[in-house]
PDB file of C-alpha atoms and ligand atoms in Angstrom:
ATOM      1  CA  UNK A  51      -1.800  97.348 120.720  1.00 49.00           C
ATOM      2  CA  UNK A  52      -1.810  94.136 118.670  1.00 56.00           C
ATOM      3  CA  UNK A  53       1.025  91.433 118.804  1.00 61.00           C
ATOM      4  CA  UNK A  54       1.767  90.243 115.237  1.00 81.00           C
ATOM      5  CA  UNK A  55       2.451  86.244 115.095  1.00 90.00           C
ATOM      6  CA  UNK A  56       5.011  87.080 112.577  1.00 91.00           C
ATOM      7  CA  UNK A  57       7.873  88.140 115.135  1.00 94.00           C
ATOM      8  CA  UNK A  58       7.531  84.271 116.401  1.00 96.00           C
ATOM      9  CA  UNK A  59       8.202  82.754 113.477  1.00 96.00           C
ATOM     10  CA  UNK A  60      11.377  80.931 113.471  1.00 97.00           C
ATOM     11  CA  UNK A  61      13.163  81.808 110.197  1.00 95.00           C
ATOM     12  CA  UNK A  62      16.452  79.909 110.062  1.00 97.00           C
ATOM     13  CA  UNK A  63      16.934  76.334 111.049  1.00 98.00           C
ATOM     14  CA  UNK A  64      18.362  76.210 115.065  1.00 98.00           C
ATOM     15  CA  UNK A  65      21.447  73.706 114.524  1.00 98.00           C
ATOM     16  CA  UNK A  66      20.516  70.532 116.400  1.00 98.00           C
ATOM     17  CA  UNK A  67      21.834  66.933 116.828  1.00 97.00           C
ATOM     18  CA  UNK A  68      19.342  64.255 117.749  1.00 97.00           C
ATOM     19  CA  UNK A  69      20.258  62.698 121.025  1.00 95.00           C
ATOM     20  CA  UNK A  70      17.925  59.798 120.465  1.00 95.00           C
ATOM     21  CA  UNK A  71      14.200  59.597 118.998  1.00 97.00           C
ATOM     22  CA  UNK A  72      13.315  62.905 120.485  1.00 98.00           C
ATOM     23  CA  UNK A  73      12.186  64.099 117.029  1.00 98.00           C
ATOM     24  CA  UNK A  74      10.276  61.039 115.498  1.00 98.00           C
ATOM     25  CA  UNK A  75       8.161  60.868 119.126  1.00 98.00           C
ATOM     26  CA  UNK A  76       7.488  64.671 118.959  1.00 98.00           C
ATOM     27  CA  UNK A  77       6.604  64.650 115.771  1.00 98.00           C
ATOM     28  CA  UNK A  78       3.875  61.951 116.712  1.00 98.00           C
ATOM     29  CA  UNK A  79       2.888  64.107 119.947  1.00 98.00           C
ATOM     30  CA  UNK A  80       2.566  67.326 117.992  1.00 98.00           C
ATOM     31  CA  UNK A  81       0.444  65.290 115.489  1.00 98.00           C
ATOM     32  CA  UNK A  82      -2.403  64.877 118.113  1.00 97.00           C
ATOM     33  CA  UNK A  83      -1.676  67.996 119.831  1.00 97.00           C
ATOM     34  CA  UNK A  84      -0.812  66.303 122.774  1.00 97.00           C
ATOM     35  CA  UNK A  85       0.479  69.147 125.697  1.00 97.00           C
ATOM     36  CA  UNK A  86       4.102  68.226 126.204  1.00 97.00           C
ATOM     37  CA  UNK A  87       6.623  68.283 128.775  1.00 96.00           C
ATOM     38  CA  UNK A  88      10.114  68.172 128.178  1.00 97.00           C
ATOM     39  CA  UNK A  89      11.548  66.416 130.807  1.00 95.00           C
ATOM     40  CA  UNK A  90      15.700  67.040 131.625  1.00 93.00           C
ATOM     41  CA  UNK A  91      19.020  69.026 133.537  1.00 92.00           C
ATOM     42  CA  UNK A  92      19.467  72.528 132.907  1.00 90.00           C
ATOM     43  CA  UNK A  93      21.324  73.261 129.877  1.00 93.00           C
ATOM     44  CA  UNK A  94      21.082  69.602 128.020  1.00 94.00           C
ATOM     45  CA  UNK A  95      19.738  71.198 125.133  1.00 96.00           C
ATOM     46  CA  UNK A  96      15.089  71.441 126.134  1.00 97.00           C
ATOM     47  CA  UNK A  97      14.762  74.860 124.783  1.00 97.00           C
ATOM     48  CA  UNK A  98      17.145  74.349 121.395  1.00 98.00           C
ATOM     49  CA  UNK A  99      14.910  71.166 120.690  1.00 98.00           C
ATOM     50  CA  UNK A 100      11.757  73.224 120.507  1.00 98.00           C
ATOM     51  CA  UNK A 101      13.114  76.029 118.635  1.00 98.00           C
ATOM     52  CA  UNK A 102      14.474  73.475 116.007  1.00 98.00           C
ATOM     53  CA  UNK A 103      10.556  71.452 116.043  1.00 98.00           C
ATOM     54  CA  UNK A 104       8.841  74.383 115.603  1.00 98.00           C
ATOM     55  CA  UNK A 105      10.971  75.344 112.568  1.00 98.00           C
ATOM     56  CA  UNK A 106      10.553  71.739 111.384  1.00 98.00           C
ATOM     57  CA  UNK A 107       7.018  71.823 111.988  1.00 98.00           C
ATOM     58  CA  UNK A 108       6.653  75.234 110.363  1.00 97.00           C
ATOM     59  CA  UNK A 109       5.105  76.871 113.932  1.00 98.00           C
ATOM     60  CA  UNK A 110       5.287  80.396 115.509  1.00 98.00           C
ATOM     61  CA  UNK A 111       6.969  79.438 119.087  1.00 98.00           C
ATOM     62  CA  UNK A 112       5.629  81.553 121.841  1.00 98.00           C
ATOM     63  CA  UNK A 113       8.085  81.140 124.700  1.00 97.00           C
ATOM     64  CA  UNK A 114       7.415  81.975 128.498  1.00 96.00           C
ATOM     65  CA  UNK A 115      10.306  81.547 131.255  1.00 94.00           C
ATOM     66  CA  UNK A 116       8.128  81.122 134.423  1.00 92.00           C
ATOM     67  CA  UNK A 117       8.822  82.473 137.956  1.00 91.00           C
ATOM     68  CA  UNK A 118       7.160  82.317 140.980  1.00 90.00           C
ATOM     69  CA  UNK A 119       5.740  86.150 140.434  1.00 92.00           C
ATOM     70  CA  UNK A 120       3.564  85.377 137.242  1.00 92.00           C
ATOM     71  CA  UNK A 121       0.584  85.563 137.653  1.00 92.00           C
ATOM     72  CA  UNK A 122      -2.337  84.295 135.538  1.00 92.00           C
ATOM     73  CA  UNK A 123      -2.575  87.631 133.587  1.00 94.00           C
ATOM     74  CA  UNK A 124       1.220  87.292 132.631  1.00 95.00           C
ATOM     75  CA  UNK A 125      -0.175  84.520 130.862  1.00 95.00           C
ATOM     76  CA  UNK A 126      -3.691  85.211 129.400  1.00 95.00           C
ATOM     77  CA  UNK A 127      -3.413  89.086 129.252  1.00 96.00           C
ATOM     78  CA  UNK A 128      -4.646  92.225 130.709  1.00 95.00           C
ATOM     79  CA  UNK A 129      -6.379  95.339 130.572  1.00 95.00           C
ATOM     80  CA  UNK A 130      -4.102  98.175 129.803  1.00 94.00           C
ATOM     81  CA  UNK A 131      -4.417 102.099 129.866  1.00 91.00           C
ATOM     82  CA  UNK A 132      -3.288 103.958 126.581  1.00 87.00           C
ATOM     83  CA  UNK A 133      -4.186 107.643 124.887  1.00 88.00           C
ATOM     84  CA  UNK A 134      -8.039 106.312 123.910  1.00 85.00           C
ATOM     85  CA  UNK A 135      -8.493 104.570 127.527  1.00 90.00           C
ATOM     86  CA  UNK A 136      -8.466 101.048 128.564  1.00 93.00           C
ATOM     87  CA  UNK A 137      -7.453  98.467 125.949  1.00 93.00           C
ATOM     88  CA  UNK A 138      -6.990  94.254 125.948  1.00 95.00           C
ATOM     89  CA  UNK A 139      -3.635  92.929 125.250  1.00 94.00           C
ATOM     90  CA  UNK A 140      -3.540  89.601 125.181  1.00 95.00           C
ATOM     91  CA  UNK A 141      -0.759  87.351 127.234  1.00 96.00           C
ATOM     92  CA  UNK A 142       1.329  84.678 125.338  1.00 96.00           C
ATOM     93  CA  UNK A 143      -0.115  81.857 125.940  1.00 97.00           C
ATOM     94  CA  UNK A 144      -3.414  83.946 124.481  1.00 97.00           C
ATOM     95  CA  UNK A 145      -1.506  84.768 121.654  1.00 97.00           C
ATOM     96  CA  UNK A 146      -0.047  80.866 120.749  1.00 98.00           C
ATOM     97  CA  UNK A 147      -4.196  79.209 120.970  1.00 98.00           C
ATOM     98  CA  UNK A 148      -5.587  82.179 119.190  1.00 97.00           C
ATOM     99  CA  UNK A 149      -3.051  81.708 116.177  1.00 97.00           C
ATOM    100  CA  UNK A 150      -1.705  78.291 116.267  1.00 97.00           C
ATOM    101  CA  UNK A 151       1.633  78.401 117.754  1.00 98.00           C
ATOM    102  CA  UNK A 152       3.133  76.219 119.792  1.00 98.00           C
ATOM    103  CA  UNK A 153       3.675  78.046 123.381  1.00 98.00           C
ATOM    104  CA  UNK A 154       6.883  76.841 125.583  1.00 98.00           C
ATOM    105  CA  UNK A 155       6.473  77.242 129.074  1.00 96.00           C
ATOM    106  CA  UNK A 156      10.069  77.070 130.931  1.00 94.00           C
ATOM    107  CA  UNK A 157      10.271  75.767 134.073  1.00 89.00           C
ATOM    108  CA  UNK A 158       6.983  75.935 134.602  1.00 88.00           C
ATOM    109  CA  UNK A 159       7.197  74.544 138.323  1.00 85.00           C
ATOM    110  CA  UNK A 160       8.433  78.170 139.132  1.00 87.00           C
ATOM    111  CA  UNK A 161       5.144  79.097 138.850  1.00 88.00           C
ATOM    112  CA  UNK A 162       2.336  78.686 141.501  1.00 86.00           C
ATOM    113  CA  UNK A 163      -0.050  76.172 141.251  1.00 81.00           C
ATOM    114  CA  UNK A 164      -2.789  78.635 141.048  1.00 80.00           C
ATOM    115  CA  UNK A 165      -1.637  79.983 137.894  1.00 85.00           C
ATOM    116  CA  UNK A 166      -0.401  76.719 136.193  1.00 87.00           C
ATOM    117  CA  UNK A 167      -4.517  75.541 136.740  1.00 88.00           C
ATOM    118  CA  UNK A 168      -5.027  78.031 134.115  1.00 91.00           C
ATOM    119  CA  UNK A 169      -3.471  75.695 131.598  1.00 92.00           C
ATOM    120  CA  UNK A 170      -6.094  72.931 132.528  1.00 92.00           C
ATOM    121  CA  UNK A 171      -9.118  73.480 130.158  1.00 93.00           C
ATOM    122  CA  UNK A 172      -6.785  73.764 127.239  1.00 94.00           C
ATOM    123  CA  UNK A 173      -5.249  70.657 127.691  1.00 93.00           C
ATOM    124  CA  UNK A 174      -8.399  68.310 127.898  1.00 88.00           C
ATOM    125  CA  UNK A 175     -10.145  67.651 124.479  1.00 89.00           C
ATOM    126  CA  UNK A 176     -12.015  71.068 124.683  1.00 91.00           C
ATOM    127  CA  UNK A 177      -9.034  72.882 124.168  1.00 96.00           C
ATOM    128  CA  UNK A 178     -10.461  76.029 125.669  1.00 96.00           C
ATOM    129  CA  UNK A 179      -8.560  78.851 127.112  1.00 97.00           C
ATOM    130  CA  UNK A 180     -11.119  81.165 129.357  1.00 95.00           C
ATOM    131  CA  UNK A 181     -10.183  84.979 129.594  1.00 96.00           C
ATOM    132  CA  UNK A 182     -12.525  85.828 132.988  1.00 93.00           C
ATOM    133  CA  UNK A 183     -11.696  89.420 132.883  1.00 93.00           C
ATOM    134  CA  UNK A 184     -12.918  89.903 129.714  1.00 94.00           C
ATOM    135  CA  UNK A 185     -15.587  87.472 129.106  1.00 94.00           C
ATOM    136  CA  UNK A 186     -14.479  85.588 126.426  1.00 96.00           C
ATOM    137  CA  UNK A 187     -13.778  82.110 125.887  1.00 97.00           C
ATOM    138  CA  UNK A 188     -10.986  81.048 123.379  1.00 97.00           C
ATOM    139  CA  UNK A 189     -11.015  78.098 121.319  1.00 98.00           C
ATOM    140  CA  UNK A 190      -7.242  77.169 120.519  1.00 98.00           C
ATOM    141  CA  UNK A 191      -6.436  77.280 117.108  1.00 98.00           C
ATOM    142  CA  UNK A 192      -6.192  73.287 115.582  1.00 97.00           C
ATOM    143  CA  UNK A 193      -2.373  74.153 115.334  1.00 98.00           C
ATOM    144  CA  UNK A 194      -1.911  75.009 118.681  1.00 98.00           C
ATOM    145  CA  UNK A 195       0.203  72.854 121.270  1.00 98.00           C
ATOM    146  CA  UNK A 196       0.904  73.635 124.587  1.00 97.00           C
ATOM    147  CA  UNK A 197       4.907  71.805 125.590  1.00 97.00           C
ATOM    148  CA  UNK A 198       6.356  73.137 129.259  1.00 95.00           C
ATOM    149  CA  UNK A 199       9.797  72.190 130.506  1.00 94.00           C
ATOM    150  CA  UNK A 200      10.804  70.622 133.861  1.00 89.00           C
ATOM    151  CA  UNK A 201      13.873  70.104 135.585  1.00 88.00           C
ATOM    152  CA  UNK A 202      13.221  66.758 137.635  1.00 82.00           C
ATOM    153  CA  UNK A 203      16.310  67.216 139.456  1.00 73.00           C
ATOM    154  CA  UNK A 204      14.991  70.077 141.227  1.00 62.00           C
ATOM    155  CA  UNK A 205      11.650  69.584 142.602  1.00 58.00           C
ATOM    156  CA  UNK A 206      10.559  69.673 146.455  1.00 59.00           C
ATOM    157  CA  UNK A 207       7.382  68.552 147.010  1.00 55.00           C
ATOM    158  CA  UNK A 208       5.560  71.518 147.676  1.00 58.00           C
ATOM    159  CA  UNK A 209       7.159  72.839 144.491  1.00 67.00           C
ATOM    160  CA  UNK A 210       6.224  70.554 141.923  1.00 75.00           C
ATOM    161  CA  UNK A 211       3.410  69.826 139.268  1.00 79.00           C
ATOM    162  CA  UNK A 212      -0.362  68.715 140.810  1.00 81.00           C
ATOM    163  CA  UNK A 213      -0.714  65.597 139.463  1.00 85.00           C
ATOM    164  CA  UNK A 214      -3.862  66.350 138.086  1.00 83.00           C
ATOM    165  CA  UNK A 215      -1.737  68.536 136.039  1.00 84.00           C
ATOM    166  CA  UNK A 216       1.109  66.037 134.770  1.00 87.00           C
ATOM    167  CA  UNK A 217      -2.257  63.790 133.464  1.00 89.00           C
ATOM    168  CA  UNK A 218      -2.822  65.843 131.149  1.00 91.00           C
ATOM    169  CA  UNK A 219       0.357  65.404 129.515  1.00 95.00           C
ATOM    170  CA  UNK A 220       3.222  63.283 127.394  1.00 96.00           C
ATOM    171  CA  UNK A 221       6.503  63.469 128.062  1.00 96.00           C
ATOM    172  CA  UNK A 222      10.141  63.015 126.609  1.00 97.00           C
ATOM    173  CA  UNK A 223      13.311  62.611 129.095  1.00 96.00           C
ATOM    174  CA  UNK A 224      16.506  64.300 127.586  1.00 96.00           C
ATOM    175  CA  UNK A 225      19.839  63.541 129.190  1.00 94.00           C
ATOM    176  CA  UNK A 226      23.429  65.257 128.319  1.00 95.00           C
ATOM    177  CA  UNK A 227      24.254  63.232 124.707  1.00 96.00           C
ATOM    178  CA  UNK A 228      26.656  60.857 124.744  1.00 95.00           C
ATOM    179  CA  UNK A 229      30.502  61.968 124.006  1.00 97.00           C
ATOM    180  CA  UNK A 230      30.841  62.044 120.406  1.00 97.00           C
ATOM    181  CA  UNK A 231      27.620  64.108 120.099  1.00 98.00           C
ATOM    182  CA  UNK A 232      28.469  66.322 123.050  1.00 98.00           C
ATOM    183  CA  UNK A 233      31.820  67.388 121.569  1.00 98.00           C
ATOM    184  CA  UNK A 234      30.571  68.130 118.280  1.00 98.00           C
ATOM    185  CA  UNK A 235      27.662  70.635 119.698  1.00 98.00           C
ATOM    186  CA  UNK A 236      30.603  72.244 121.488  1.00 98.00           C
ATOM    187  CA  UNK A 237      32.952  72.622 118.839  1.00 98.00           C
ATOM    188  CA  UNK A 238      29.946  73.656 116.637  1.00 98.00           C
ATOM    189  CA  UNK A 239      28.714  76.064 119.148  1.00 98.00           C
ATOM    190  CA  UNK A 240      31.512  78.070 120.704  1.00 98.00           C
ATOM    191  CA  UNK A 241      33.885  77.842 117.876  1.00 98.00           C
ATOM    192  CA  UNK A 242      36.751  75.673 119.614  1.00 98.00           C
ATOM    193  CA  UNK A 243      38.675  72.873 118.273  1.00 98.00           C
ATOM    194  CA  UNK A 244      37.308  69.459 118.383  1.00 98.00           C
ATOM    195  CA  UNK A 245      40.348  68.267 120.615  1.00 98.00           C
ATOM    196  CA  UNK A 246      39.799  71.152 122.709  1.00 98.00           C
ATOM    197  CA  UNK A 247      36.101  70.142 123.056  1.00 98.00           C
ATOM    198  CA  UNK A 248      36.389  66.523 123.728  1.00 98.00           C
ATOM    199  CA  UNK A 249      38.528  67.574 126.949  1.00 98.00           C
ATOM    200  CA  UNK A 250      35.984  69.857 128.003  1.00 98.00           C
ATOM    201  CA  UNK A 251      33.346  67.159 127.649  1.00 98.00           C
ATOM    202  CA  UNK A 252      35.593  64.600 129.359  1.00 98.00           C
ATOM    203  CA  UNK A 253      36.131  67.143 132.456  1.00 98.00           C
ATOM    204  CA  UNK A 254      32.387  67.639 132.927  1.00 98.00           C
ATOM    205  CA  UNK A 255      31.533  63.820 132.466  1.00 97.00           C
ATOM    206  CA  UNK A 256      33.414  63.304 135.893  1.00 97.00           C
ATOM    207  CA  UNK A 257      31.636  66.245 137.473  1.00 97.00           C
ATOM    208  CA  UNK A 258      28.047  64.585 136.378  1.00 96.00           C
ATOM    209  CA  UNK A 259      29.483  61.366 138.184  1.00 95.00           C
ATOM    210  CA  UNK A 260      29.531  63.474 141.478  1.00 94.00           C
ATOM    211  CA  UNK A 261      25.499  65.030 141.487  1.00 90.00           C
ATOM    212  CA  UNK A 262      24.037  63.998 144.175  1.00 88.00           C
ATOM    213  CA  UNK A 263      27.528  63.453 146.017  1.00 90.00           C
ATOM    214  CA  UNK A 264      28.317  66.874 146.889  1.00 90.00           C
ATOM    215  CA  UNK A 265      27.136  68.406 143.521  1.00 92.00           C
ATOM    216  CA  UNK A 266      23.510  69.401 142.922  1.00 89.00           C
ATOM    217  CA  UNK A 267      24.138  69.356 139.381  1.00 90.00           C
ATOM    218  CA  UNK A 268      26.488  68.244 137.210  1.00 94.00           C
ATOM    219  CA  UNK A 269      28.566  70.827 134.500  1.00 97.00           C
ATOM    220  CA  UNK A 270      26.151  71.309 131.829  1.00 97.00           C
ATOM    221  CA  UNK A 271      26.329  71.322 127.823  1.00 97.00           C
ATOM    222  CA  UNK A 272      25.905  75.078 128.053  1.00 97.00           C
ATOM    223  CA  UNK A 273      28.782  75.785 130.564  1.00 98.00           C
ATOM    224  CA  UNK A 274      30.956  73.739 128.017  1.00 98.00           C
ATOM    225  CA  UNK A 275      29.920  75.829 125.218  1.00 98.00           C
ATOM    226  CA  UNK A 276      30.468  79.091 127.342  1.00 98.00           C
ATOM    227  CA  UNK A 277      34.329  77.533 128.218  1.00 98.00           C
ATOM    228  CA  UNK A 278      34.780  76.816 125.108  1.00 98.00           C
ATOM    229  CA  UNK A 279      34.170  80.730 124.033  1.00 98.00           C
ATOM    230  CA  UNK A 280      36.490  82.033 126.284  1.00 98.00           C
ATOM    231  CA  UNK A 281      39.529  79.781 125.116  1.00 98.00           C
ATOM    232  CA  UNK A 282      38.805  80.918 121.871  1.00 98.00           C
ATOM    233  CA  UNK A 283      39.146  84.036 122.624  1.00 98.00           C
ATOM    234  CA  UNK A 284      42.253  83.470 124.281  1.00 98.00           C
ATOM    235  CA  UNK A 285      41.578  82.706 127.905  1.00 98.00           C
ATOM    236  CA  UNK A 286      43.753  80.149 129.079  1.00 97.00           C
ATOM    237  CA  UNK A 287      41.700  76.774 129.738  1.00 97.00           C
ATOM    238  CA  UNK A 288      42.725  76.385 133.009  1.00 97.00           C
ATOM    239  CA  UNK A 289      41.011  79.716 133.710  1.00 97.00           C
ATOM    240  CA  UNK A 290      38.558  78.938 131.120  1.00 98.00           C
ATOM    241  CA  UNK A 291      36.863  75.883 132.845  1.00 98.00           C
ATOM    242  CA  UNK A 292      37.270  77.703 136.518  1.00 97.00           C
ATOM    243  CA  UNK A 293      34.706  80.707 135.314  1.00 98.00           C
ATOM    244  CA  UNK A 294      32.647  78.981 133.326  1.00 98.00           C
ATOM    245  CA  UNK A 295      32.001  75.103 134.773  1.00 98.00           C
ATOM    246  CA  UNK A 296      33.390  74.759 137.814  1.00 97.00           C
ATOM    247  CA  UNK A 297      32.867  78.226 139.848  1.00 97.00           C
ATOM    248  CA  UNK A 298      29.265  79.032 138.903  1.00 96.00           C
ATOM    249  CA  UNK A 299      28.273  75.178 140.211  1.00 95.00           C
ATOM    250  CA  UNK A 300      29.590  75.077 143.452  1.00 96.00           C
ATOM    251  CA  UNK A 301      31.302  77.031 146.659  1.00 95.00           C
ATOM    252  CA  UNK A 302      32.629  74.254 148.379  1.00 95.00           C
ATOM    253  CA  UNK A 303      36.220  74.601 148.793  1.00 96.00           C
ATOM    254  CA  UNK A 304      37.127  70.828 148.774  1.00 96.00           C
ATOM    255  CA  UNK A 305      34.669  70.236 145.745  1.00 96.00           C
ATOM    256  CA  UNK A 306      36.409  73.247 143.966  1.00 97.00           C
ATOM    257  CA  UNK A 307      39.493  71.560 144.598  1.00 96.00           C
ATOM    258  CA  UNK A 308      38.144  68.201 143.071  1.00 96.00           C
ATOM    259  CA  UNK A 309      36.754  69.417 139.728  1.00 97.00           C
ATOM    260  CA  UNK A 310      40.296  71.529 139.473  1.00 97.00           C
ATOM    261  CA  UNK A 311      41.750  67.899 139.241  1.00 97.00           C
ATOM    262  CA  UNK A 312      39.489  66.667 136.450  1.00 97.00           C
ATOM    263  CA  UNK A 313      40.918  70.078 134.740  1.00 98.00           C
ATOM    264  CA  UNK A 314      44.316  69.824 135.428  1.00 97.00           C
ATOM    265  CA  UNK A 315      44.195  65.969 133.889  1.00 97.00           C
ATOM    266  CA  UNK A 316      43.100  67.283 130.758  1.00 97.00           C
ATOM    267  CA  UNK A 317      44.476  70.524 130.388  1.00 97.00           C
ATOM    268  CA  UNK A 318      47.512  70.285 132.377  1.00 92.00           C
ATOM    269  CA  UNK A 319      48.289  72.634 135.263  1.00 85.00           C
TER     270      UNK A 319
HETATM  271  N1  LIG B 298      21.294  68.458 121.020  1.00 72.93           N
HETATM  272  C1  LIG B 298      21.790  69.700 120.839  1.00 72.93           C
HETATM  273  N2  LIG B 298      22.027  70.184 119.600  1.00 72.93           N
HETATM  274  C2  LIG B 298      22.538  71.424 119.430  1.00 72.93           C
HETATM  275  N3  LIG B 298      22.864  72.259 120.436  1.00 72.93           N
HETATM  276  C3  LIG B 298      22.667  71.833 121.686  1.00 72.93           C
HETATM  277  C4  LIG B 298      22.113  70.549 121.965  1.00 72.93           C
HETATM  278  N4  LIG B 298      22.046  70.394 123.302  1.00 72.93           N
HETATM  279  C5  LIG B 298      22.519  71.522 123.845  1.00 72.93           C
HETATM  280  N5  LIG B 298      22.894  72.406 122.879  1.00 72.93           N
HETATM  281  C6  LIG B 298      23.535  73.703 123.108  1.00 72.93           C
HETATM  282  O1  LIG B 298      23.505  73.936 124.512  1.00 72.93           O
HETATM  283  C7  LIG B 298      22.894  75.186 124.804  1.00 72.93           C
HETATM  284  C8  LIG B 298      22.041  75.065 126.020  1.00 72.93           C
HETATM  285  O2  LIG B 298      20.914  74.284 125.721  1.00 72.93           O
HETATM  286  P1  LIG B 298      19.422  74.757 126.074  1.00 72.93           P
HETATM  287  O3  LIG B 298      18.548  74.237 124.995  1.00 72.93           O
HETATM  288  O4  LIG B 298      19.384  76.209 126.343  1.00 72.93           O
HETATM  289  O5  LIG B 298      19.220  73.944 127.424  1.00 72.93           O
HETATM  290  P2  LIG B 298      17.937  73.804 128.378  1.00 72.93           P
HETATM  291  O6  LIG B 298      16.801  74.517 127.727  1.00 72.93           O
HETATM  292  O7  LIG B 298      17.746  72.327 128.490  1.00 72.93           O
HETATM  293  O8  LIG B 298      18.342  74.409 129.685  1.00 72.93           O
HETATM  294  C9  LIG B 298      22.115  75.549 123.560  1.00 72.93           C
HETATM  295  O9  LIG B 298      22.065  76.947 123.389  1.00 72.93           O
HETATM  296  C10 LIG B 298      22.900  74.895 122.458  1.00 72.93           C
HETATM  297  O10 LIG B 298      23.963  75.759 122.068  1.00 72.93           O
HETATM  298 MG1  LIG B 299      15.822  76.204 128.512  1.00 72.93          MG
END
């Protein structure tokens, strides 16, 4: 079984808008190879920004959503039985060193420390990537970067990154963009009017105000987007907002009641 680099190839360019100087520092990181981690709320736009750099930087992108089942083979690779017996098929991040591509890991705190040490001895100057099982030692490709993503908001302390880990590392912080930005990605991305957008932003601006005063997290620039979908395909806003932004986020009855206020103010009742 071989995995062809080809089907990770990004052909088209992923429509993004600069928040701030995400791209000129990446850029510079990618330049040195320096392991990466992207550093922001769900759904502010981490995974978008590395599909768009590694079509600007003309790189395969290997991407990996972790959980706290993975284990180091999900990563590196396994044996595997087929008609002529036991063959090697490499993981993904196997696949990104061997051939240069850059390999994403999402959320990589979902995984358990014991698997995210496997990541070490590629991101010191050796660049190394050890497959025990099979005895071999791979030395990344000199196009190879390794960028993981990390939800700050989230972390407990016996689920977070060693430290030892985050060393070996740069980061970039990415926030929701500001409100002109914000509505244009939503109009852009769901289909729905600008006017129509700019309320939606303005409704989950208040609910950001409230994280971390009843709300875990505020409405997101994906929920907008997914709002935004279902007006245009007729669902009244009202209703639109309520399944997409507002419902998923929380159960509380008296916070439910609170966003519905920041709807009604823009959308009317
Ligand atoms: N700066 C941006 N430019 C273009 N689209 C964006 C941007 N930020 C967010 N989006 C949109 O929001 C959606 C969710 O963003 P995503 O990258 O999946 O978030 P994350 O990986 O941070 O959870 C994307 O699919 C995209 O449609
Ligand atoms: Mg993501």
């Amino acid at each position: 079984m071989q995995t062809s680099i080809n089907q990770y190839v990004i052909q088209a360019e992923p429509y993004y808008r600069p928040v701030a100087d995400e791209i000129e520092l990446f850029e510079a990181a990618y330049g040195l190879r320096m392991p990466m981690i992207l550093k922001g709320p769900t759904g502010c736009g981490k995974t978008r920004f590395m599909e768009y750099m590694a079509w600007r930087l003309s790189r395969p992108l290997v991407t990996l959503a972790c959980n706290e089942d993975m284990t180091a083979s999900d990563l590196v690779g396994r044996y595997l039985l087929d008609a002529e017996g036991t063959v090697w098929q490499d993981g993904p991040l196997t696949v990104a060193a061997r051939h240069g591509a850059i390999c994403y890991l999402d959320e990589v705190v979902e995984a358990r420390q014991d698997t995210t040490v496997i990541i070490h001895p590629l991101t010191d100057d050796r660049r190394l990537l050890p497959l025990d099982k099979r005895g071999e030692l791979v030395h990344a490709h000199q196009d190879f970067q390794l960028v993981v993503s990390y939800n700050p908001g989230y972390q407990s302390v016996t689920k977070d990154l060693k430290q030892s880990t985050k060393q070996r590392f740069g980061s970039i912080d990415f926030h929701y963009p500001d409100v002109e930005i914000e509505t244009d990605i939503v109009a852009h991305e769901s289909g729905v009017a600008r006017e129509i957008a700019a309320k939606l932003v303005g409704v989950a601006q208040k609910s950001r105000a409230l994280r971390g005063r009843g709300l875990e997290e505020g409405i997101s620039t994906r929920m907008l987007i997914h709002a935004g979908a279902l007006i245009e395909r007729g669902i009244a806003p009202r209703r639109a907002c309520q399944l997409a932004m507002t419902k998923p986020i929380t159960d509380d009855e008296a916070m439910l009641h609170a966003l519905d206020g920041f709807i009604e103010a823009y959308f009317g009742p």
